[in-house]
Amino acid sequence: MSRKFFSFSSGLGEITNRKPKIKRRYIYFFALLSIGTVFAVYYLPLDNNLKLSSTVMRAAAEKMKKGEKVIKDSRRERGSSINSTFDPNQTGLIGEEYTKLTTTLG
């Protein structure tokens, strides 16, 4: 059983009996490389120094809470209302749907 392949080197669209020349050692090499990469991603530990203490996390949360309060108070001073539909937590971080600068469409 022979298969027909397109060969673009001998002319556009011409059908020949030539099989694509991909050496098996390249296929095996890249298969092993792929399996090795998957193994490395799933099983090797990553020491990326993201272990933060609870005190650091609490300090960051408090700083964020204070920042949200400043934004919320500033918006209220300017008379801008906070829409509870778009900002259910009433943080003030989500602004008007349409302004001169931004829209929800991007």
Coordinates of N, CA and C in Angstrom, one line a residue, residues 3-68:
R3 N 1.2 5.4 -0.2 CA 0.5 6.7 0.0 C 1.1 7.8 -0.9
K4 N 0.3 8.7 -1.3 CA 0.7 9.8 -2.2 C 0.9 11.0 -1.3
F5 N 2.0 11.7 -1.4 CA 2.2 12.9 -0.7 C 2.5 14.1 -1.6
F6 N 2.2 15.3 -1.2 CA 2.5 16.4 -2.0 C 3.9 16.8 -1.8
S7 N 4.6 17.1 -2.9 CA 6.0 17.5 -2.8 C 6.1 18.9 -3.5
F8 N 6.4 19.8 -2.7 CA 6.5 21.2 -3.1 C 7.8 21.5 -3.7
S9 N 8.8 20.7 -3.5 CA 10.1 20.9 -4.1 C 10.2 20.7 -5.6
S10 N 9.4 19.8 -6.1 CA 9.4 19.5 -7.5 C 8.3 20.2 -8.3
G11 N 7.5 21.0 -7.6 CA 6.5 21.8 -8.3 C 5.3 21.9 -7.4
L12 N 4.6 23.0 -7.5 CA 3.4 23.2 -6.6 C 2.3 22.3 -7.0
G13 N 1.9 21.5 -6.0 CA 0.7 20.7 -6.2 C 1.0 19.4 -6.9
E14 N 2.2 19.1 -7.2 CA 2.5 17.8 -7.9 C 2.5 16.7 -6.9
I15 N 1.8 15.6 -7.3 CA 1.7 14.5 -6.4 C 2.9 13.5 -6.7
T16 N 3.6 13.0 -5.7 CA 4.7 12.1 -5.9 C 4.5 10.9 -4.9
N17 N 5.3 9.9 -5.0 CA 5.3 8.8 -4.1 C 6.3 8.9 -3.0
R18 N 6.8 10.1 -2.8 CA 7.9 10.3 -1.8 C 7.3 10.6 -0.5
K19 N 7.8 9.8 0.5 CA 7.3 10.0 1.9 C 8.1 11.2 2.5
P20 N 7.6 11.9 3.5 CA 8.3 12.9 4.2 C 9.5 12.3 4.9
K21 N 10.7 13.0 4.9 CA 11.9 12.4 5.5 C 12.1 13.0 6.9
I22 N 11.4 12.4 7.8 CA 11.6 12.8 9.2 C 12.3 11.6 9.9
K23 N 13.5 11.8 10.3 CA 14.2 10.6 10.9 C 13.6 10.3 12.3
R24 N 13.5 9.0 12.5 CA 12.9 8.5 13.8 C 13.7 9.0 15.0
R25 N 15.0 9.1 14.9 CA 15.8 9.6 16.0 C 15.3 10.9 16.5
Y26 N 14.9 11.8 15.6 CA 14.4 13.1 16.0 C 13.1 13.0 16.7
I27 N 12.3 12.1 16.2 CA 11.0 11.9 16.9 C 11.2 11.4 18.3
Y28 N 12.0 10.4 18.4 CA 12.3 9.8 19.7 C 12.9 10.9 20.7
F29 N 13.9 11.6 20.1 CA 14.5 12.7 20.9 C 13.5 13.7 21.5
F30 N 12.6 14.2 20.6 CA 11.7 15.2 21.1 C 10.6 14.6 22.0
A31 N 10.3 13.3 21.7 CA 9.3 12.6 22.6 C 9.9 12.5 24.0
L32 N 11.2 12.1 24.1 CA 11.8 12.0 25.4 C 12.0 13.3 26.1
L33 N 12.3 14.3 25.3 CA 12.4 15.7 25.8 C 11.1 16.2 26.4
S34 N 10.0 15.9 25.7 CA 8.7 16.3 26.2 C 8.3 15.6 27.5
I35 N 8.6 14.3 27.5 CA 8.3 13.5 28.7 C 9.1 14.0 29.9
G36 N 10.4 14.3 29.6 CA 11.3 14.8 30.7 C 10.8 16.2 31.2
T37 N 10.3 17.0 30.3 CA 9.9 18.3 30.7 C 8.6 18.2 31.6
V38 N 7.7 17.3 31.1 CA 6.5 17.1 31.9 C 6.9 16.6 33.3
F39 N 7.8 15.6 33.4 CA 8.2 15.1 34.7 C 8.8 16.2 35.5
A40 N 9.7 17.0 34.9 CA 10.3 18.1 35.7 C 9.3 19.1 36.2
V41 N 8.3 19.4 35.5 CA 7.3 20.4 35.9 C 6.5 19.9 37.1
Y42 N 6.1 18.6 37.0 CA 5.2 18.1 38.0 C 5.9 17.5 39.2
Y43 N 7.1 17.0 39.1 CA 7.6 16.3 40.2 C 8.8 17.0 40.9
L44 N 9.5 17.9 40.2 CA 10.6 18.5 40.9 C 10.2 19.8 41.7
P45 N 10.7 19.9 42.9 CA 10.2 21.0 43.7 C 10.9 22.3 43.2
L46 N 10.1 23.4 43.3 CA 10.6 24.7 42.9 C 10.7 25.5 44.2
D47 N 11.9 26.0 44.4 CA 12.1 26.9 45.6 C 12.2 28.3 45.1
N48 N 11.0 28.9 45.1 CA 10.9 30.3 44.5 C 10.7 31.3 45.6
N49 N 11.0 31.0 46.8 CA 11.0 32.0 48.0 C 9.6 32.7 48.1
L50 N 8.5 32.1 47.8 CA 7.2 32.7 48.0 C 6.6 32.3 49.3
K51 N 7.3 31.8 50.2 CA 6.8 31.4 51.5 C 6.8 32.6 52.4
L52 N 5.6 33.3 52.5 CA 5.5 34.5 53.3 C 4.9 34.1 54.6
S53 N 5.3 34.8 55.6 CA 4.8 34.6 57.0 C 3.4 35.2 57.1
S54 N 2.7 34.7 58.1 CA 1.4 35.2 58.3 C 1.4 36.7 58.7
T55 N 2.4 37.2 59.4 CA 2.5 38.6 59.7 C 2.6 39.5 58.5
V56 N 3.4 39.0 57.5 CA 3.6 39.8 56.3 C 2.3 39.8 55.5
M57 N 1.6 38.6 55.5 CA 0.3 38.6 54.8 C -0.7 39.5 55.4
R58 N -0.7 39.5 56.8 CA -1.7 40.3 57.5 C -1.4 41.8 57.3
A59 N -0.1 42.2 57.3 CA 0.3 43.6 57.0 C -0.1 44.0 55.6
A60 N 0.0 43.1 54.7 CA -0.4 43.5 53.3 C -1.9 43.6 53.2
A61 N -2.6 42.8 53.9 CA -4.1 42.9 53.9 C -4.5 44.2 54.5
E62 N -3.9 44.6 55.6 CA -4.2 45.8 56.3 C -3.9 47.0 55.4
K63 N -2.8 47.0 54.7 CA -2.4 48.1 53.8 C -3.4 48.2 52.7
M64 N -3.8 47.0 52.1 CA -4.9 47.0 51.1 C -6.2 47.6 51.6
K65 N -6.6 47.2 52.8 CA -7.8 47.7 53.4 C -7.8 49.2 53.5
K66 N -6.6 49.8 54.0 CA -6.5 51.2 54.1 C -6.5 51.9 52.8
G67 N -5.9 51.3 51.8 CA -5.9 51.9 50.4 C -7.3 51.9 49.9
E68 N -8.1 50.8 50.1 CA -9.5 50.8 49.6 C -10.3 51.9 50.3

